[in-house]
GROMACS .gro file of C-alpha atoms in nm:
model
  370
    1MET     CA    1  11.371  13.565   7.510
    2ARG     CA    2  11.513  13.539   7.261
    3LEU     CA    3  11.680  13.196   7.340
    4GLN     CA    4  11.311  13.053   7.291
    5VAL     CA    5  11.225  13.238   6.945
    6VAL     CA    6  11.439  13.089   6.786
    7ILE     CA    7  11.371  12.716   6.968
    8ALA     CA    8  11.026  12.776   6.912
    9ALA     CA    9  11.114  12.869   6.545
   10SER     CA   10  11.324  12.560   6.530
   11VAL     CA   11  10.999  12.353   6.614
   12LEU     CA   12  10.759  12.448   6.399
   13ALA     CA   13  10.994  12.462   6.125
   14VAL     CA   14  11.015  12.085   6.202
   15ILE     CA   15  10.651  12.017   6.197
   16LEU     CA   16  10.539  12.159   5.929
   17ILE     CA   17  10.834  11.991   5.698
   18GLY     CA   18  10.677  11.701   5.819
   19LEU     CA   19  10.365  11.780   5.702
   20SER     CA   20  10.428  11.954   5.396
   21THR     CA   21  10.212  11.772   5.081
   22ASP     CA   22  10.305  11.669   4.717
   23VAL     CA   23  10.065  11.800   4.456
   24ASP     CA   24   9.784  11.566   4.534
   25GLY     CA   25   9.790  11.721   4.807
   26GLN     CA   26   9.879  11.435   5.075
   27SER     CA   27  10.150  11.394   5.294
   28THR     CA   28  10.529  11.289   5.178
   29ARG     CA   29  10.517  11.090   5.510
   30GLY     CA   30  10.239  10.866   5.406
   31VAL     CA   31  10.405  10.827   5.040
   32ARG     CA   32  10.724  10.684   5.144
   33ARG     CA   33  10.489  10.483   5.386
   34ARG     CA   34  10.270  10.384   5.124
   35ASN     CA   35  10.509  10.337   4.844
   36ARG     CA   36  10.710  10.054   5.007
   37PHE     CA   37  10.443   9.856   4.955
   38GLY     CA   38  10.447   9.986   4.614
   39ARG     CA   39  10.063  10.058   4.647
   40ILE     CA   40  10.014  10.392   4.509
   41GLY     CA   41  10.310  10.691   4.435
   42ARG     CA   42  10.455  10.689   4.166
   43THR     CA   43  10.816  10.623   4.311
   44GLY     CA   44  10.621  10.325   4.460
   45ARG     CA   45  10.515  10.119   4.117
   46SER     CA   46  10.886  10.248   4.001
   47ARG     CA   47  11.021   9.994   4.259
   48SER     CA   48  10.765   9.800   4.225
   49ARG     CA   49  10.859   9.733   3.886
   50THR     CA   50  11.245   9.700   3.923
   51ARG     CA   51  11.198   9.418   4.154
   52LEU     CA   52  11.022   9.226   3.877
   53ARG     CA   53  11.257   9.247   3.669
   54SER     CA   54  11.540   9.229   3.881
   55GLY     CA   55  11.434   8.891   4.015
   56GLY     CA   56  11.345   9.054   4.437
   57GLY     CA   57  11.037   9.110   4.562
   58ARG     CA   58  10.736   8.956   4.713
   59GLY     CA   59  10.599   8.632   4.560
   60GLY     CA   60  10.825   8.472   4.398
   61ARG     CA   61  10.755   8.625   4.037
   62GLY     CA   62  11.105   8.734   3.990
   63GLY     CA   63  11.319   8.741   3.671
   64SER     CA   64  11.466   8.469   3.436
   65SER     CA   65  11.631   8.266   3.715
   66SER     CA   66  11.285   8.148   3.873
   67CYS     CA   67  11.202   7.986   3.404
   68GLY     CA   68  11.373   7.672   3.388
   69GLU     CA   69  11.682   7.602   3.202
   70ASN     CA   70  11.500   7.549   2.835
   71GLN     CA   71  11.252   7.803   2.936
   72ARG     CA   72  11.267   8.220   2.884
   73ARG     CA   73  11.061   8.427   3.063
   74LYS     CA   74  10.791   8.641   2.844
   75ARG     CA   75  10.645   8.987   2.932
   76GLY     CA   76  10.505   9.000   3.208
   77GLY     CA   77  10.667   8.767   3.411
   78ARG     CA   78  10.576   8.427   3.246
   79CYS     CA   79  10.788   8.139   3.139
   80VAL     CA   80  10.697   7.960   2.772
   81PRO     CA   81  10.949   7.714   2.604
   82LYS     CA   82  11.239   7.833   2.471
   83SER     CA   83  11.021   7.658   2.138
   84GLN     CA   84  10.838   7.892   2.139
   85ASP     CA   85  10.829   8.218   1.954
   86PRO     CA   86  10.704   8.525   2.048
   87LYS     CA   87  10.366   8.421   1.938
   88GLY     CA   88  10.329   8.124   2.087
   89VAL     CA   89  10.345   7.892   1.772
   90PRO     CA   90  10.613   7.617   1.731
   91ALA     CA   91  10.941   7.747   1.616
   92LYS     CA   92  11.033   7.640   1.227
   93LYS     CA   93  11.287   7.389   1.306
   94GLY     CA   94  11.260   7.074   1.360
   95SER     CA   95  11.556   7.039   1.605
   96MET     CA   96  11.440   7.277   1.867
   97GLY     CA   97  11.164   7.027   2.002
   98PRO     CA   98  10.790   6.998   2.035
   99LEU     CA   99  10.538   7.229   2.230
  100PRO     CA  100  10.404   7.095   2.562
  101GLY     CA  101  10.153   6.827   2.545
  102ALA     CA  102  10.226   6.754   2.172
  103PRO     CA  103  10.241   6.430   2.040
  104ASN     CA  104  10.608   6.284   2.050
  105LEU     CA  105  10.808   6.102   1.811
  106ASN     CA  106  10.713   5.724   1.922
  107GLU     CA  107  10.359   5.822   1.896
  108ILE     CA  108  10.378   6.014   1.595
  109THR     CA  109  10.569   5.709   1.407
  110SER     CA  110  10.312   5.497   1.601
  111ILE     CA  111  10.097   5.734   1.371
  112VAL     CA  112  10.307   5.689   1.093
  113THR     CA  113  10.298   5.323   1.145
  114ARG     CA  114   9.966   5.279   1.121
  115TRP     CA  115   9.899   5.464   0.818
  116LEU     CA  116  10.140   5.272   0.592
  117ASP     CA  117   9.993   4.936   0.773
  118GLU     CA  118   9.619   5.089   0.638
  119ASN     CA  119   9.715   5.048   0.224
  120ALA     CA  120  10.062   4.916   0.134
  121GLU     CA  121   9.995   5.102  -0.261
  122ARG     CA  122  10.155   5.400   0.009
  123ILE     CA  123  10.453   5.267   0.062
  124PRO     CA  124  10.630   5.330  -0.320
  125ASN     CA  125  10.439   5.683  -0.287
  126MET     CA  126  10.599   5.778  -0.003
  127VAL     CA  127  10.908   5.637  -0.131
  128GLN     CA  128  10.889   5.853  -0.381
  129LEU     CA  129  10.761   6.143  -0.226
  130VAL     CA  130  11.092   6.167   0.068
  131PHE     CA  131  11.322   6.133  -0.317
  132HIS     CA  132  11.137   6.426  -0.456
  133SER     CA  133  11.116   6.654  -0.152
  134CYS     CA  134  11.509   6.629  -0.106
  135VAL     CA  135  11.586   6.729  -0.430
  136GLY     CA  136  11.742   7.068  -0.331
  137GLY     CA  137  11.758   6.957   0.015
  138CYS     CA  138  11.481   6.824   0.265
  139ASP     CA  139  11.245   7.084   0.306
  140GLY     CA  140  10.908   6.851   0.335
  141CYS     CA  141  10.794   7.018   0.032
  142ILE     CA  142  10.704   6.936  -0.330
  143ASN     CA  143  10.601   7.172  -0.684
  144THR     CA  144  10.225   7.004  -0.793
  145ASN     CA  145  10.292   7.219  -1.077
  146SER     CA  146  10.564   7.005  -1.212
  147PRO     CA  147  10.512   6.723  -1.446
  148SER     CA  148  10.757   6.505  -1.242
  149ASN     CA  149  10.543   6.494  -0.933
  150LYS     CA  150  10.174   6.467  -1.109
  151GLY     CA  151  10.241   6.092  -0.972
  152LEU     CA  152  10.267   6.242  -0.612
  153ILE     CA  153   9.961   6.507  -0.571
  154GLY     CA  154   9.747   6.300  -0.406
  155SER     CA  155   9.970   6.150  -0.173
  156TYR     CA  156  10.063   6.461  -0.127
  157ARG     CA  157   9.793   6.634   0.020
  158GLU     CA  158   9.750   6.291   0.204
  159VAL     CA  159  10.081   6.386   0.369
  160GLN     CA  160   9.979   6.761   0.461
  161ALA     CA  161   9.623   6.630   0.622
  162LEU     CA  162   9.755   6.397   0.827
  163TRP     CA  163  10.048   6.552   0.958
  164LYS     CA  164   9.827   6.959   0.994
  165ASN     CA  165   9.588   6.666   1.205
  166GLU     CA  166   9.805   6.400   1.448
  167ALA     CA  167  10.159   6.505   1.390
  168LYS     CA  168  10.200   6.910   1.369
  169GLN     CA  169  10.268   7.024   1.697
  170GLY     CA  170  10.530   6.745   1.781
  171ILE     CA  171  10.732   6.742   1.419
  172SER     CA  172  10.795   6.988   1.095
  173LEU     CA  173  10.643   6.886   0.784
  174ALA     CA  174  11.019   6.814   0.652
  175ASP     CA  175  11.116   6.548   0.931
  176PHE     CA  176  10.772   6.424   0.876
  177VAL     CA  177  10.781   6.362   0.509
  178VAL     CA  178  11.134   6.180   0.534
  179LEU     CA  179  10.990   5.970   0.919
  180LEU     CA  180  10.724   5.882   0.619
  181GLY     CA  181  10.979   5.748   0.408
  182THR     CA  182  11.212   5.572   0.677
  183LYS     CA  183  10.895   5.397   0.725
  184ALA     CA  184  10.803   5.266   0.457
  185VAL     CA  185  11.182   5.134   0.314
  186GLU     CA  186  11.088   4.881   0.669
  187HIS     CA  187  10.797   4.800   0.552
  188GLY     CA  188  10.879   4.766   0.247
  189MET     CA  189  11.183   4.573   0.301
  190ARG     CA  190  10.953   4.353   0.558
  191ARG     CA  191  10.788   4.208   0.301
  192ASN     CA  192  11.042   4.021   0.096
  193GLY     CA  193  11.119   3.811   0.414
  194GLY     CA  194  11.474   3.786   0.327
  195PRO     CA  195  11.800   3.842   0.519
  196GLY     CA  196  11.888   4.149   0.552
  197PRO     CA  197  11.824   4.447   0.788
  198ARG     CA  198  11.466   4.532   0.857
  199THR     CA  199  11.474   4.915   1.097
  200VAL     CA  200  11.676   5.273   0.929
  201GLU     CA  201  11.787   5.512   1.150
  202PHE     CA  202  11.550   5.806   1.172
  203THR     CA  203  11.709   6.154   1.294
  204THR     CA  204  11.496   6.535   1.316
  205GLY     CA  205  11.671   6.860   1.289
  206ARG     CA  206  11.486   6.973   0.883
  207THR     CA  207  11.395   7.260   0.803
  208SER     CA  208  11.029   7.314   0.599
  209CYS     CA  209  10.941   7.512   0.343
  210ARG     CA  210  10.773   7.858   0.407
  211ASP     CA  211  10.442   7.781   0.235
  212PRO     CA  212  10.414   7.403   0.112
  213THR     CA  213  10.054   7.543  -0.055
  214ASN     CA  214  10.252   7.726  -0.279
  215TYR     CA  215  10.578   7.503  -0.313
  216LEU     CA  216  10.733   7.687  -0.695
  217LYS     CA  217  11.105   7.596  -0.658
  218VAL     CA  218  11.120   7.457  -0.999
  219PHE     CA  219  11.386   7.157  -0.984
  220ASN     CA  220  11.535   6.944  -1.276
  221PHE     CA  221  11.461   6.562  -1.189
  222PRO     CA  222  11.662   6.235  -1.391
  223LYS     CA  223  11.433   6.169  -1.694
  224GLY     CA  224  11.413   5.768  -1.763
  225GLN     CA  225  11.494   5.806  -2.144
  226ASN     CA  226  11.796   5.955  -1.992
  227THR     CA  227  12.124   5.745  -1.903
  228ASP     CA  228  12.274   6.023  -1.665
  229ALA     CA  229  12.045   5.862  -1.318
  230ILE     CA  230  12.364   5.727  -1.187
  231GLU     CA  231  12.555   6.109  -1.208
  232PHE     CA  232  12.234   6.293  -1.107
  233LEU     CA  233  12.229   6.093  -0.786
  234MET     CA  234  12.546   6.139  -0.692
  235SER     CA  235  12.624   6.549  -0.781
  236HIS     CA  236  12.234   6.587  -0.635
  237PHE     CA  237  12.319   6.389  -0.324
  238GLY     CA  238  12.632   6.389  -0.236
  239ILE     CA  239  12.663   5.983  -0.250
  240PRO     CA  240  13.020   5.916  -0.303
  241SER     CA  241  13.013   5.630  -0.516
  242ARG     CA  242  12.869   5.503  -0.784
  243SER     CA  243  12.805   5.146  -0.638
  244LEU     CA  244  12.583   5.297  -0.334
  245ALA     CA  245  12.383   5.544  -0.629
  246VAL     CA  246  12.358   5.199  -0.847
  247ALA     CA  247  12.230   5.028  -0.502
  248LEU     CA  248  11.964   5.358  -0.486
  249MET     CA  249  11.844   5.283  -0.776
  250GLY     CA  250  11.674   4.983  -0.633
  251ALA     CA  251  11.405   5.164  -0.469
  252HIS     CA  252  11.278   5.113  -0.785
  253SER     CA  253  11.199   4.761  -0.670
  254LEU     CA  254  10.843   4.932  -0.576
  255GLY     CA  255  10.606   5.094  -0.765
  256VAL     CA  256  10.486   5.097  -1.126
  257CYS     CA  257  10.513   5.322  -1.407
  258ARG     CA  258  10.191   5.477  -1.556
  259THR     CA  259  10.068   5.631  -1.816
  260GLU     CA  260   9.852   5.917  -1.733
  261ASN     CA  261  10.167   6.018  -1.499
  262SER     CA  262  10.480   5.940  -1.722
  263GLY     CA  263  10.405   5.816  -2.015
  264PHE     CA  264  10.548   5.519  -1.907
  265GLU     CA  265  10.397   5.166  -1.854
  266GLY     CA  266  10.479   4.900  -1.713
  267ARG     CA  267  10.621   4.751  -1.344
  268TRP     CA  268  11.027   4.689  -1.276
  269ASP     CA  269  10.973   4.371  -1.097
  270ASN     CA  270  10.715   4.133  -1.038
  271THR     CA  271  10.671   4.221  -0.632
  272PRO     CA  272  10.615   4.613  -0.656
  273LEU     CA  273  10.512   4.667  -0.278
  274THR     CA  274  10.784   4.486  -0.174
  275LEU     CA  275  11.164   4.674  -0.149
  276ASP     CA  276  11.453   4.351  -0.239
  277HIS     CA  277  11.702   4.278  -0.481
  278SER     CA  278  11.426   4.189  -0.689
  279TYR     CA  279  11.502   4.494  -0.961
  280TYR     CA  280  11.832   4.347  -1.031
  281ARG     CA  281  11.744   3.980  -1.076
  282SER     CA  282  11.489   4.059  -1.349
  283MET     CA  283  11.747   4.288  -1.542
  284LEU     CA  284  12.004   4.027  -1.585
  285GLY     CA  285  11.715   3.782  -1.657
  286THR     CA  286  11.564   3.923  -1.944
  287THR     CA  287  11.520   4.005  -2.263
  288TRP     CA  288  11.444   4.361  -2.326
  289SER     CA  289  11.289   4.488  -2.597
  290ILE     CA  290  11.276   4.797  -2.731
  291THR     CA  291  10.922   4.926  -2.773
  292ASP     CA  292  10.747   5.303  -2.814
  293ALA     CA  293  10.619   5.464  -2.501
  294PRO     CA  294  10.250   5.481  -2.498
  295GLY     CA  295  10.242   5.800  -2.319
  296ASN     CA  296  10.577   6.013  -2.491
  297GLU     CA  297  10.807   6.009  -2.784
  298PHE     CA  298  10.975   5.853  -2.626
  299THR     CA  299  11.053   5.436  -2.598
  300GLN     CA  300  11.114   5.232  -2.331
  301TRP     CA  301  11.276   4.836  -2.245
  302SER     CA  302  10.973   4.597  -2.250
  303ALA     CA  303  10.910   4.220  -2.165
  304ASN     CA  304  10.618   4.025  -2.218
  305ASP     CA  305  10.519   3.989  -1.934
  306GLY     CA  306  10.455   4.353  -1.856
  307ARG     CA  307  10.784   4.460  -1.687
  308MET     CA  308  10.986   4.752  -1.831
  309MET     CA  309  11.310   4.926  -1.733
  310LEU     CA  310  11.339   5.245  -1.839
  311ASN     CA  311  11.692   5.400  -2.071
  312ALA     CA  312  11.776   5.453  -1.666
  313ASP     CA  313  11.750   5.147  -1.548
  314LEU     CA  314  11.900   4.919  -1.848
  315HIS     CA  315  12.241   5.165  -1.874
  316LEU     CA  316  12.284   4.995  -1.566
  317GLN     CA  317  12.315   4.656  -1.702
  318ARG     CA  318  12.380   4.756  -2.080
  319ASP     CA  319  12.617   5.033  -2.284
  320PHE     CA  320  12.432   5.230  -2.491
  321ALA     CA  321  12.357   5.596  -2.612
  322VAL     CA  322  12.009   5.768  -2.668
  323ASN     CA  323  11.914   6.013  -2.974
  324SER     CA  324  11.571   6.003  -2.994
  325ARG     CA  325  11.652   5.500  -2.967
  326PRO     CA  326  11.910   5.413  -2.766
  327SER     CA  327  12.188   5.366  -3.026
  328CYS     CA  328  12.168   4.951  -2.982
  329GLY     CA  329  11.850   4.704  -3.055
  330PRO     CA  330  11.620   4.633  -3.137
  331ILE     CA  331  11.701   4.362  -2.842
  332SER     CA  332  11.963   4.388  -2.481
  333GLU     CA  333  12.138   4.123  -2.597
  334ARG     CA  334  12.263   4.367  -2.850
  335CYS     CA  335  12.431   4.592  -2.635
  336PRO     CA  336  12.742   4.533  -2.535
  337GLU     CA  337  12.767   4.506  -2.121
  338ASN     CA  338  12.834   4.914  -1.917
  339GLY     CA  339  13.198   4.781  -1.773
  340ASN     CA  340  13.160   5.071  -1.488
  341ASP     CA  341  12.805   4.909  -1.305
  342VAL     CA  342  12.714   4.603  -1.412
  343ASN     CA  343  12.935   4.434  -1.195
  344PHE     CA  344  12.727   4.635  -0.942
  345VAL     CA  345  12.401   4.481  -1.019
  346ARG     CA  346  12.574   4.122  -1.031
  347GLN     CA  347  12.651   4.213  -0.682
  348PHE     CA  348  12.355   4.349  -0.618
  349ALA     CA  349  12.130   4.059  -0.724
  350ASN     CA  350  12.343   3.762  -0.582
  351ASN     CA  351  12.380   3.910  -0.246
  352GLN     CA  352  12.055   4.078  -0.062
  353GLN     CA  353  12.126   4.107   0.231
  354ASP     CA  354  12.437   4.285   0.109
  355TRP     CA  355  12.204   4.515  -0.147
  356SER     CA  356  11.974   4.611   0.158
  357PHE     CA  357  12.289   4.765   0.404
  358GLN     CA  358  12.460   4.944   0.031
  359PHE     CA  359  12.044   5.122   0.022
  360ILE     CA  360  12.031   5.182   0.355
  361ARG     CA  361  12.344   5.382   0.348
  362ALA     CA  362  12.279   5.582   0.049
  363PHE     CA  363  11.857   5.604   0.159
  364LEU     CA  364  12.102   5.797   0.529
  365ILE     CA  365  12.285   5.979   0.320
  366MET     CA  366  11.986   6.103   0.079
  367VAL     CA  367  11.745   6.263   0.367
  368SER     CA  368  12.057   6.437   0.535
  369LYS     CA  369  12.053   6.701   0.263
  370ARG     CA  370  11.944   7.033   0.412
   0.00000   0.00000   0.00000
């Protein structure tokens, strides 16, 4: 009799344990069953989250192993490209790559080419813009309050609009400005019809300034009235030799000086939309006269057909000092030759192909400055 009572009590205890309830009045047996599928109950939800984070669980919603090599996982399990920051906007560095669906480099290059083809006047402006934006590092930005950039304000606004509307999702502004300058160099060289290369290498990876619309950095630019342009190019851009720096000065075969922008007036040679060695030929083949610049207190060297040279230019051929006026004159023949650079001027005047290769080499050094 006593044994029967003990057995009965044991059976009753097992039944009570099996039917015990949690604080919500549900049996723990039921909680365990439903938690196994992550449907209800605190324990089940915790297990479900653990499986999601570790890559297990149902539905293929695993961890980082299910994302591609160039992807990362956002909160919630969605894979996004590594080129996006947590807010989903493009990374600042051009080397990080474009967003999915953004125009690729070939498409952007086509956009730039068509834009330059629409107006050849853009060629000299873009070459000047890339030069000015690379002083201090090629960040795609210029200080529009600087007098040195006065002639570039309209062009720079066009460039910003073109980048924003056509290319922003695929390339940094810094790279875009260099691409424009690179294609402008190619366009200018193709117009000369002479021997020499017609393509210029382009690479990405530059970082844009933080706010192109409010860029307040101030840099010193070479002044046309001074004679230190070669030293400036070598020190600021890392141009390794005087011959390459003299070659880079050949960019002055493009464009003209306008009184309203710089105070100087005139063109360097007779083909201001063509990038060639005419700059050097113009320098050597002319008797230059000192004249007062029409828009400032300085002087320039003028020919009788509208061409001109700045002190920075003619100092490649002639040796003179500058106070308020050149130390020799009033015509260039009365100034001695510049022993440092005149031989490079003659070399490039006589050989366009040689100059073209040297110019491109110096240009690529300049646009690689970070």
